[in-house]
Amino acid sequence: RDIAALFKLFDADENTRSAILIDLYFNTLAYATKSGFNTEKSSTWLAIVKAVHEKATGELQTIGNSFEFFKLLMLQSSVHRPPYSLGIFTYAEMKDLTEYMLSTYFRHYKLYQYAFTKLVRMDVKLASPVLETAPTPFELLGVAFPDSEWAEKQAEIKAKIEEERRKAEEEAAAKEEAEREARIKAEYDAAIPEEVSTRVSEALAQSMKEMKEQLEARFKEQEEALLAKIAELEA
């Protein structure tokens, strides 16, 4: 509990990483007590282990790089050359601490890496390859053309492209004109009152009826005249 309070690891019951850190720091201090270290040596030893672990898991170091960093910290704490290093540990203590780290932390280095590495999720999506085609066909490299024939072919290709462009413009213009006429007709029909439209329709129907009656009367007269001539010829 003291270690949890010291490093603010109060979620050890729910957080596996916090529980692992408490176990690591507890064993580190337990070894310091077993070795008879005073407060200065114990705090230095704990700081070294903490620094090695944070750098190893934070930067995802290899075990070789992490061990080199550990040796650097141990040398800085075992050779008395102020202000660059302090002789806190003796040579024998440095050797014992190194063997302890090799048999504990570095022995389970990959497990620590696995436990403290953030989970990276990668979504893989299959996509169809995009194939680009040349806008105009290319001749084989083995086929050669004189300059005049090459210029003629290029002129034909250019004329073909121009013709296709002209047709496309004409089709677009025709479509636009048809849409414009349809729009004008719709607006015209909408502008004529319904009463006027009805009267026009009735007048047109009456006119067609009268025209039909006149045609029928004319056809009847022609038929009667024709029958009369036939009767005269037969008599």
Short mmCIF file of C-alpha atoms in Angstrom, two decimals:
data_model
loop_
_atom_site.label_atom_id
_atom_site.label_comp_id
_atom_site.label_asym_id
_atom_site.label_seq_id
_atom_site.Cartn_x
_atom_site.Cartn_y
_atom_site.Cartn_z
CA ARG A 1 0.00 0.00 0.00
CA ASP A 2 2.87 2.38 0.75
CA ILE A 3 4.33 1.75 -2.71
CA ALA A 4 0.92 2.23 -4.32
CA ALA A 5 0.50 5.54 -2.50
CA LEU A 6 4.06 6.63 -3.32
CA PHE A 7 3.64 6.08 -7.06
CA LYS A 8 -0.12 6.81 -7.11
CA LEU A 9 -1.03 3.34 -8.30
CA PHE A 10 -4.40 3.13 -6.58
CA ASP A 11 -6.07 1.11 -9.36
CA ALA A 12 -3.95 -2.00 -8.93
CA ASP A 13 -7.02 -4.14 -8.27
CA GLU A 14 -8.48 -3.31 -11.69
CA ASN A 15 -5.40 -2.31 -13.71
CA THR A 16 -2.95 -5.12 -14.48
CA ARG A 17 -0.14 -2.71 -15.35
CA SER A 18 -0.38 -0.97 -11.99
CA ALA A 19 -0.26 -4.33 -10.24
CA ILE A 20 2.86 -5.31 -12.21
CA LEU A 21 4.57 -2.03 -11.33
CA ILE A 22 3.82 -2.45 -7.63
CA ASP A 23 5.26 -5.96 -7.77
CA LEU A 24 8.38 -4.72 -9.59
CA TYR A 25 9.01 -1.87 -7.16
CA PHE A 26 8.29 -4.05 -4.12
CA ASN A 27 10.81 -6.71 -5.19
CA THR A 28 13.34 -3.98 -5.97
CA LEU A 29 13.07 -2.52 -2.47
CA ALA A 30 13.00 -5.99 -0.95
CA TYR A 31 16.33 -6.79 -2.59
CA ALA A 32 17.72 -3.47 -1.37
CA THR A 33 16.66 -4.34 2.19
CA LYS A 34 18.13 -7.83 1.83
CA SER A 35 21.41 -6.29 0.66
CA GLY A 36 21.50 -3.97 3.68
CA PHE A 37 21.31 -0.76 1.66
CA ASN A 38 20.81 2.54 3.41
CA THR A 39 18.21 5.09 2.31
CA GLU A 40 20.48 6.69 -0.28
CA LYS A 41 21.39 3.40 -1.94
CA SER A 42 17.81 2.09 -1.79
CA SER A 43 16.33 5.20 -3.38
CA THR A 44 19.04 5.25 -6.06
CA TRP A 45 18.49 1.57 -6.83
CA LEU A 46 14.73 2.07 -7.10
CA ALA A 47 15.20 5.13 -9.33
CA ILE A 48 17.47 3.16 -11.68
CA VAL A 49 14.98 0.30 -12.03
CA LYS A 50 12.13 2.74 -12.58
CA ALA A 51 14.07 4.69 -15.24
CA VAL A 52 15.09 1.51 -17.07
CA HIS A 53 11.53 0.20 -17.12
CA GLU A 54 9.97 3.48 -18.28
CA LYS A 55 12.50 3.91 -21.08
CA ALA A 56 12.19 0.27 -22.15
CA THR A 57 8.40 0.32 -22.39
CA GLY A 58 8.01 3.93 -23.47
CA GLU A 59 10.47 3.77 -26.36
CA LEU A 60 10.02 0.04 -27.12
CA GLN A 61 13.75 -0.57 -26.77
CA THR A 62 15.39 -3.85 -27.61
CA ILE A 63 16.75 -5.83 -24.71
CA GLY A 64 20.31 -4.96 -25.79
CA ASN A 65 19.68 -1.21 -25.81
CA SER A 66 17.83 -1.40 -22.51
CA PHE A 67 20.70 -3.27 -20.87
CA GLU A 68 23.21 -0.71 -22.18
CA PHE A 69 21.11 2.04 -20.61
CA PHE A 70 21.04 0.12 -17.32
CA LYS A 71 24.84 -0.27 -17.34
CA LEU A 72 25.23 3.46 -18.00
CA LEU A 73 23.10 4.33 -14.98
CA MET A 74 24.99 1.85 -12.81
CA LEU A 75 28.35 3.30 -13.84
CA GLN A 76 27.13 6.82 -13.12
CA SER A 77 26.12 5.62 -9.66
CA SER A 78 29.29 3.64 -8.92
CA VAL A 79 32.15 5.90 -10.05
CA HIS A 80 32.74 9.01 -7.97
CA ARG A 81 33.43 11.79 -10.46
CA PRO A 82 31.30 14.77 -9.48
CA PRO A 83 29.32 16.32 -11.04
CA TYR A 84 29.13 13.64 -13.76
CA SER A 85 28.76 10.62 -11.48
CA LEU A 86 28.59 9.67 -7.82
CA GLY A 87 30.14 6.68 -6.11
CA ILE A 88 27.01 5.46 -4.35
CA PHE A 89 27.52 1.73 -4.99
CA THR A 90 30.70 -0.24 -4.61
CA TYR A 91 32.03 -2.43 -7.39
CA ALA A 92 30.77 -5.57 -5.63
CA GLU A 93 27.31 -4.04 -5.16
CA MET A 94 27.20 -2.97 -8.81
CA LYS A 95 28.05 -6.53 -9.84
CA ASP A 96 25.36 -8.01 -7.57
CA LEU A 97 22.72 -5.57 -8.80
CA THR A 98 23.58 -6.32 -12.42
CA GLU A 99 23.24 -10.05 -11.84
CA TYR A 100 19.94 -9.45 -10.05
CA MET A 101 18.55 -7.46 -13.00
CA LEU A 102 19.72 -10.10 -15.48
CA SER A 103 18.03 -12.89 -13.54
CA THR A 104 14.78 -11.00 -12.91
CA TYR A 105 13.83 -8.02 -15.07
CA PHE A 106 15.81 -8.82 -18.22
CA ARG A 107 14.94 -12.49 -17.94
CA HIS A 108 11.26 -11.54 -18.31
CA TYR A 109 11.92 -8.54 -20.54
CA LYS A 110 9.55 -9.62 -23.31
CA LEU A 111 6.75 -10.13 -20.81
CA TYR A 112 7.18 -6.57 -19.55
CA GLN A 113 7.22 -5.34 -23.14
CA TYR A 114 4.04 -7.24 -23.92
CA ALA A 115 2.23 -6.05 -20.80
CA PHE A 116 3.09 -2.37 -21.26
CA THR A 117 2.91 -2.04 -25.04
CA LYS A 118 -0.19 -0.24 -26.25
CA LEU A 119 -2.51 -2.33 -28.35
CA VAL A 120 -2.45 -1.31 -32.00
CA ARG A 121 -5.44 -2.28 -34.09
CA MET A 122 -5.11 -2.42 -37.84
CA ASP A 123 -8.07 -2.72 -40.20
CA VAL A 124 -7.26 -4.31 -43.55
CA LYS A 125 -9.50 -3.49 -46.47
CA LEU A 126 -9.24 -5.16 -49.85
CA ALA A 127 -9.46 -2.88 -52.85
CA SER A 128 -9.54 -3.65 -56.53
CA PRO A 129 -6.44 -2.50 -58.43
CA VAL A 130 -6.84 0.58 -60.58
CA LEU A 131 -5.64 0.02 -64.13
CA GLU A 132 -5.02 3.04 -66.30
CA THR A 133 -5.40 2.83 -70.06
CA ALA A 134 -3.88 5.11 -72.63
CA PRO A 135 -6.33 7.62 -74.16
CA THR A 136 -5.08 6.82 -77.68
CA PRO A 137 -3.60 3.58 -79.00
CA PHE A 138 0.16 3.43 -79.26
CA GLU A 139 1.97 1.79 -82.12
CA LEU A 140 4.46 -0.98 -81.49
CA LEU A 141 8.04 0.15 -81.05
CA GLY A 142 9.08 -2.06 -83.95
CA VAL A 143 6.83 -0.17 -86.38
CA ALA A 144 8.34 2.98 -87.87
CA PHE A 145 6.57 5.63 -89.96
CA PRO A 146 7.90 8.36 -92.21
CA ASP A 147 7.37 11.87 -90.93
CA SER A 148 4.65 12.56 -93.49
CA GLU A 149 2.70 9.41 -92.61
CA TRP A 150 3.12 10.09 -88.91
CA ALA A 151 1.82 13.64 -89.36
CA GLU A 152 -1.13 12.28 -91.37
CA LYS A 153 -2.00 9.79 -88.62
CA GLN A 154 -1.79 12.48 -86.00
CA ALA A 155 -4.06 14.71 -88.10
CA GLU A 156 -6.59 11.86 -88.40
CA ILE A 157 -6.55 11.30 -84.67
CA LYS A 158 -6.96 15.01 -84.04
CA ALA A 159 -9.83 15.23 -86.55
CA LYS A 160 -11.53 12.25 -84.93
CA ILE A 161 -11.25 13.81 -81.51
CA GLU A 162 -12.58 17.10 -82.86
CA GLU A 163 -15.52 15.32 -84.54
CA GLU A 164 -16.41 13.52 -81.32
CA ARG A 165 -16.22 16.80 -79.44
CA ARG A 166 -18.46 18.51 -82.02
CA LYS A 167 -21.04 15.70 -81.84
CA ALA A 168 -21.05 15.89 -78.08
CA GLU A 169 -21.60 19.65 -78.22
CA GLU A 170 -24.45 19.25 -80.74
CA GLU A 171 -26.12 16.59 -78.62
CA ALA A 172 -25.78 18.76 -75.56
CA ALA A 173 -27.22 21.76 -77.44
CA ALA A 174 -30.14 19.69 -78.79
CA LYS A 175 -30.88 18.37 -75.34
CA GLU A 176 -30.75 21.86 -73.90
CA GLU A 177 -33.09 23.17 -76.64
CA ALA A 178 -35.57 20.35 -76.03
CA GLU A 179 -35.55 21.08 -72.34
CA ARG A 180 -36.04 24.78 -73.04
CA GLU A 181 -39.03 24.12 -75.34
CA ALA A 182 -40.57 21.77 -72.81
CA ARG A 183 -40.10 24.38 -70.11
CA ILE A 184 -41.66 27.13 -72.27
CA LYS A 185 -44.64 24.91 -73.12
CA ALA A 186 -45.14 24.04 -69.48
CA GLU A 187 -44.99 27.71 -68.54
CA TYR A 188 -47.42 28.61 -71.36
CA ASP A 189 -49.88 25.92 -70.35
CA ALA A 190 -49.65 27.01 -66.76
CA ALA A 191 -50.26 30.66 -67.74
CA ILE A 192 -53.53 29.93 -69.65
CA PRO A 193 -56.57 29.94 -67.37
CA GLU A 194 -58.49 26.71 -67.15
CA GLU A 195 -61.69 28.39 -68.38
CA VAL A 196 -59.98 29.61 -71.56
CA SER A 197 -58.52 26.19 -72.19
CA THR A 198 -61.97 24.64 -71.82
CA ARG A 199 -63.55 27.12 -74.24
CA VAL A 200 -60.81 26.59 -76.79
CA SER A 201 -61.29 22.84 -76.56
CA GLU A 202 -65.07 23.15 -76.97
CA ALA A 203 -64.73 25.52 -79.94
CA LEU A 204 -62.26 23.20 -81.59
CA ALA A 205 -64.58 20.23 -81.06
CA GLN A 206 -67.54 22.16 -82.53
CA SER A 207 -65.48 23.22 -85.54
CA MET A 208 -64.40 19.66 -86.17
CA LYS A 209 -68.03 18.50 -85.93
CA GLU A 210 -69.23 21.08 -88.46
CA MET A 211 -66.38 20.24 -90.81
CA LYS A 212 -67.30 16.57 -90.59
CA GLU A 213 -70.97 17.29 -91.38
CA GLN A 214 -70.02 19.42 -94.40
CA LEU A 215 -67.74 16.72 -95.75
CA GLU A 216 -70.42 14.06 -95.29
CA ALA A 217 -73.02 16.23 -97.12
CA ARG A 218 -70.61 16.87 -100.00
CA PHE A 219 -69.77 13.18 -100.30
CA LYS A 220 -73.50 12.37 -100.31
CA GLU A 221 -74.21 14.86 -103.13
CA GLN A 222 -71.34 13.47 -105.18
CA GLU A 223 -72.59 9.94 -104.58
CA GLU A 224 -76.15 10.84 -105.68
CA ALA A 225 -74.87 12.57 -108.82
CA LEU A 226 -72.73 9.57 -109.67
CA LEU A 227 -75.64 7.16 -109.20
CA ALA A 228 -77.83 9.34 -111.45
CA LYS A 229 -75.26 9.24 -114.26
CA ILE A 230 -74.97 5.50 -113.94
CA ALA A 231 -78.77 5.18 -114.19
CA GLU A 232 -78.81 7.30 -117.38
CA LEU A 233 -76.14 5.18 -118.98
CA GLU A 234 -77.97 1.99 -118.17
CA ALA A 235 -81.23 3.36 -119.63
#
